[in-house]
Amino acid sequence: PFTVTLSQARELEALAKSLGRVLSVFHNRRWDSDFLTLKGLLAEGVLGEVAYFESHFDRFRPQVRDRWREQGGPGSGIWYDLAPHLLDQAITLFGLPVSMTVDLAQLRPGEQSTDYFHAILSYP
């Protein structure tokens, strides 16, 4: 993740500004071919009005690995690892939602961080 808290992000922003530097987050999933194709189809109106959109990463990893993403602590877990990419894509395509509901869980035995999430973004 870029940062774990808003205060950390603001601190980095102030530091960059004081140094005359540009601070930016690299959202690499904006350049995935499936996303670019969908973005183009929406822009051309090929799909018409979108009433429902679903996006997810599916992976099966029954064993917890010894990696920072799967250890407990700030910034760990799948919510910080993958959710920013999916949320960025949805917001890029459809704008800011009016509300968001998120379900987070630890499903695997021995898991110390969030290894499951389901987010619902609601639009008018």
Short mmCIF file of C-alpha atoms in Angstrom, two decimals:
data_model
loop_
_atom_site.label_atom_id
_atom_site.label_comp_id
_atom_site.label_asym_id
_atom_site.label_seq_id
_atom_site.Cartn_x
_atom_site.Cartn_y
_atom_site.Cartn_z
CA PRO A 1 0.00 0.00 0.00
CA PHE A 2 0.97 3.64 -0.46
CA THR A 3 0.55 4.22 3.26
CA VAL A 4 -1.50 2.65 6.02
CA THR A 5 -2.96 5.88 7.39
CA LEU A 6 -4.09 9.21 6.01
CA SER A 7 -1.67 11.02 8.32
CA GLN A 8 1.25 9.05 6.82
CA ALA A 9 0.11 10.00 3.32
CA ARG A 10 -0.17 13.67 4.27
CA GLU A 11 3.29 13.56 5.84
CA LEU A 12 4.79 12.13 2.64
CA GLU A 13 2.89 14.68 0.55
CA ALA A 14 4.27 17.55 2.65
CA LEU A 15 7.80 16.13 2.42
CA ALA A 16 7.58 15.82 -1.37
CA LYS A 17 6.24 19.37 -1.66
CA SER A 18 9.02 20.75 0.56
CA LEU A 19 11.59 19.03 -1.67
CA GLY A 20 9.93 20.20 -4.89
CA ARG A 21 9.15 16.63 -5.88
CA VAL A 22 6.08 14.92 -7.26
CA LEU A 23 4.65 12.09 -5.19
CA SER A 24 2.51 9.58 -7.04
CA VAL A 25 0.96 6.17 -6.54
CA PHE A 26 1.57 3.69 -9.35
CA HIS A 27 -1.67 1.91 -10.13
CA ASN A 28 -0.26 -0.69 -12.51
CA ARG A 29 -3.61 -2.44 -12.97
CA ARG A 30 -4.85 0.58 -14.97
CA TRP A 31 -2.80 -0.78 -17.86
CA ASP A 32 -4.05 -4.38 -17.86
CA SER A 33 -5.47 -5.33 -21.25
CA ASP A 34 -8.80 -6.55 -19.89
CA PHE A 35 -9.34 -3.27 -18.03
CA LEU A 36 -8.33 -1.14 -21.02
CA THR A 37 -10.69 -3.13 -23.24
CA LEU A 38 -13.59 -2.62 -20.84
CA LYS A 39 -12.78 1.07 -20.44
CA GLY A 40 -12.82 1.47 -24.22
CA LEU A 41 -16.11 -0.38 -24.63
CA LEU A 42 -17.72 1.78 -21.95
CA ALA A 43 -16.38 4.98 -23.53
CA GLU A 44 -17.75 3.95 -26.94
CA GLY A 45 -21.16 3.12 -25.46
CA VAL A 46 -21.01 -0.43 -26.81
CA LEU A 47 -22.29 -1.91 -23.55
CA GLY A 48 -25.05 0.62 -22.95
CA GLU A 49 -26.00 1.50 -19.39
CA VAL A 50 -24.21 -0.70 -16.88
CA ALA A 51 -26.48 -1.89 -14.08
CA TYR A 52 -24.09 -4.37 -12.45
CA PHE A 53 -20.32 -4.74 -12.48
CA GLU A 54 -18.27 -7.45 -10.78
CA SER A 55 -14.51 -7.62 -10.56
CA HIS A 56 -12.29 -9.94 -8.53
CA PHE A 57 -9.04 -11.78 -8.21
CA ASP A 58 -9.53 -15.50 -7.64
CA ARG A 59 -6.76 -17.50 -6.07
CA PHE A 60 -6.52 -20.63 -4.00
CA ARG A 61 -3.74 -20.68 -1.43
CA PRO A 62 -4.66 -23.01 1.41
CA GLN A 63 -1.34 -22.61 3.24
CA VAL A 64 -0.33 -19.35 4.87
CA ARG A 65 3.06 -18.26 3.57
CA ASP A 66 5.79 -16.48 5.48
CA ARG A 67 5.38 -13.17 3.64
CA TRP A 68 4.69 -9.68 4.95
CA ARG A 69 1.29 -9.65 3.25
CA GLU A 70 0.17 -12.64 5.29
CA GLN A 71 1.65 -11.65 8.64
CA GLY A 72 -0.31 -9.59 11.13
CA GLY A 73 0.23 -5.88 11.41
CA PRO A 74 -0.62 -2.59 9.74
CA GLY A 75 -0.76 -2.76 5.95
CA SER A 76 -0.86 -6.54 5.74
CA GLY A 77 -3.55 -8.77 4.33
CA ILE A 78 -5.39 -9.03 1.07
CA TRP A 79 -7.41 -5.86 1.65
CA TYR A 80 -4.24 -3.75 1.48
CA ASP A 81 -2.63 -5.96 -1.18
CA LEU A 82 -5.34 -6.34 -3.83
CA ALA A 83 -8.33 -4.16 -2.93
CA PRO A 84 -6.67 -0.87 -3.96
CA HIS A 85 -6.31 -2.18 -7.51
CA LEU A 86 -9.94 -3.30 -7.80
CA LEU A 87 -11.28 -0.16 -6.15
CA ASP A 88 -9.14 2.07 -8.37
CA GLN A 89 -10.46 0.33 -11.47
CA ALA A 90 -14.09 0.64 -10.37
CA ILE A 91 -13.70 4.31 -9.47
CA THR A 92 -11.90 5.00 -12.75
CA LEU A 93 -14.77 3.42 -14.69
CA PHE A 94 -17.77 4.63 -12.70
CA GLY A 95 -16.66 7.45 -10.39
CA LEU A 96 -16.98 7.62 -6.63
CA PRO A 97 -19.73 5.46 -5.15
CA VAL A 98 -22.39 6.90 -2.85
CA SER A 99 -21.62 4.16 -0.34
CA MET A 100 -19.44 1.12 0.17
CA THR A 101 -19.95 -1.99 2.28
CA VAL A 102 -16.98 -4.23 3.04
CA ASP A 103 -16.80 -7.69 4.58
CA LEU A 104 -13.33 -8.72 5.83
CA ALA A 105 -12.36 -12.10 7.27
CA GLN A 106 -9.57 -14.47 8.19
CA LEU A 107 -10.56 -17.81 6.69
CA ARG A 108 -7.40 -19.93 6.61
CA PRO A 109 -6.12 -21.71 9.72
CA GLY A 110 -3.13 -19.86 11.12
CA GLU A 111 -3.85 -16.69 9.18
CA GLN A 112 -2.72 -13.53 10.97
CA SER A 113 -4.13 -11.01 8.51
CA THR A 114 -7.23 -10.55 6.39
CA ASP A 115 -7.28 -13.19 3.64
CA TYR A 116 -10.80 -12.53 2.33
CA PHE A 117 -12.77 -9.45 1.40
CA HIS A 118 -15.97 -8.67 -0.41
CA ALA A 119 -16.71 -5.03 -1.22
CA ILE A 120 -19.95 -3.64 -2.62
CA LEU A 121 -19.87 -0.17 -4.13
CA SER A 122 -23.29 1.42 -4.53
CA TYR A 123 -24.15 3.97 -7.21
CA PRO A 124 -27.33 5.98 -7.77
#
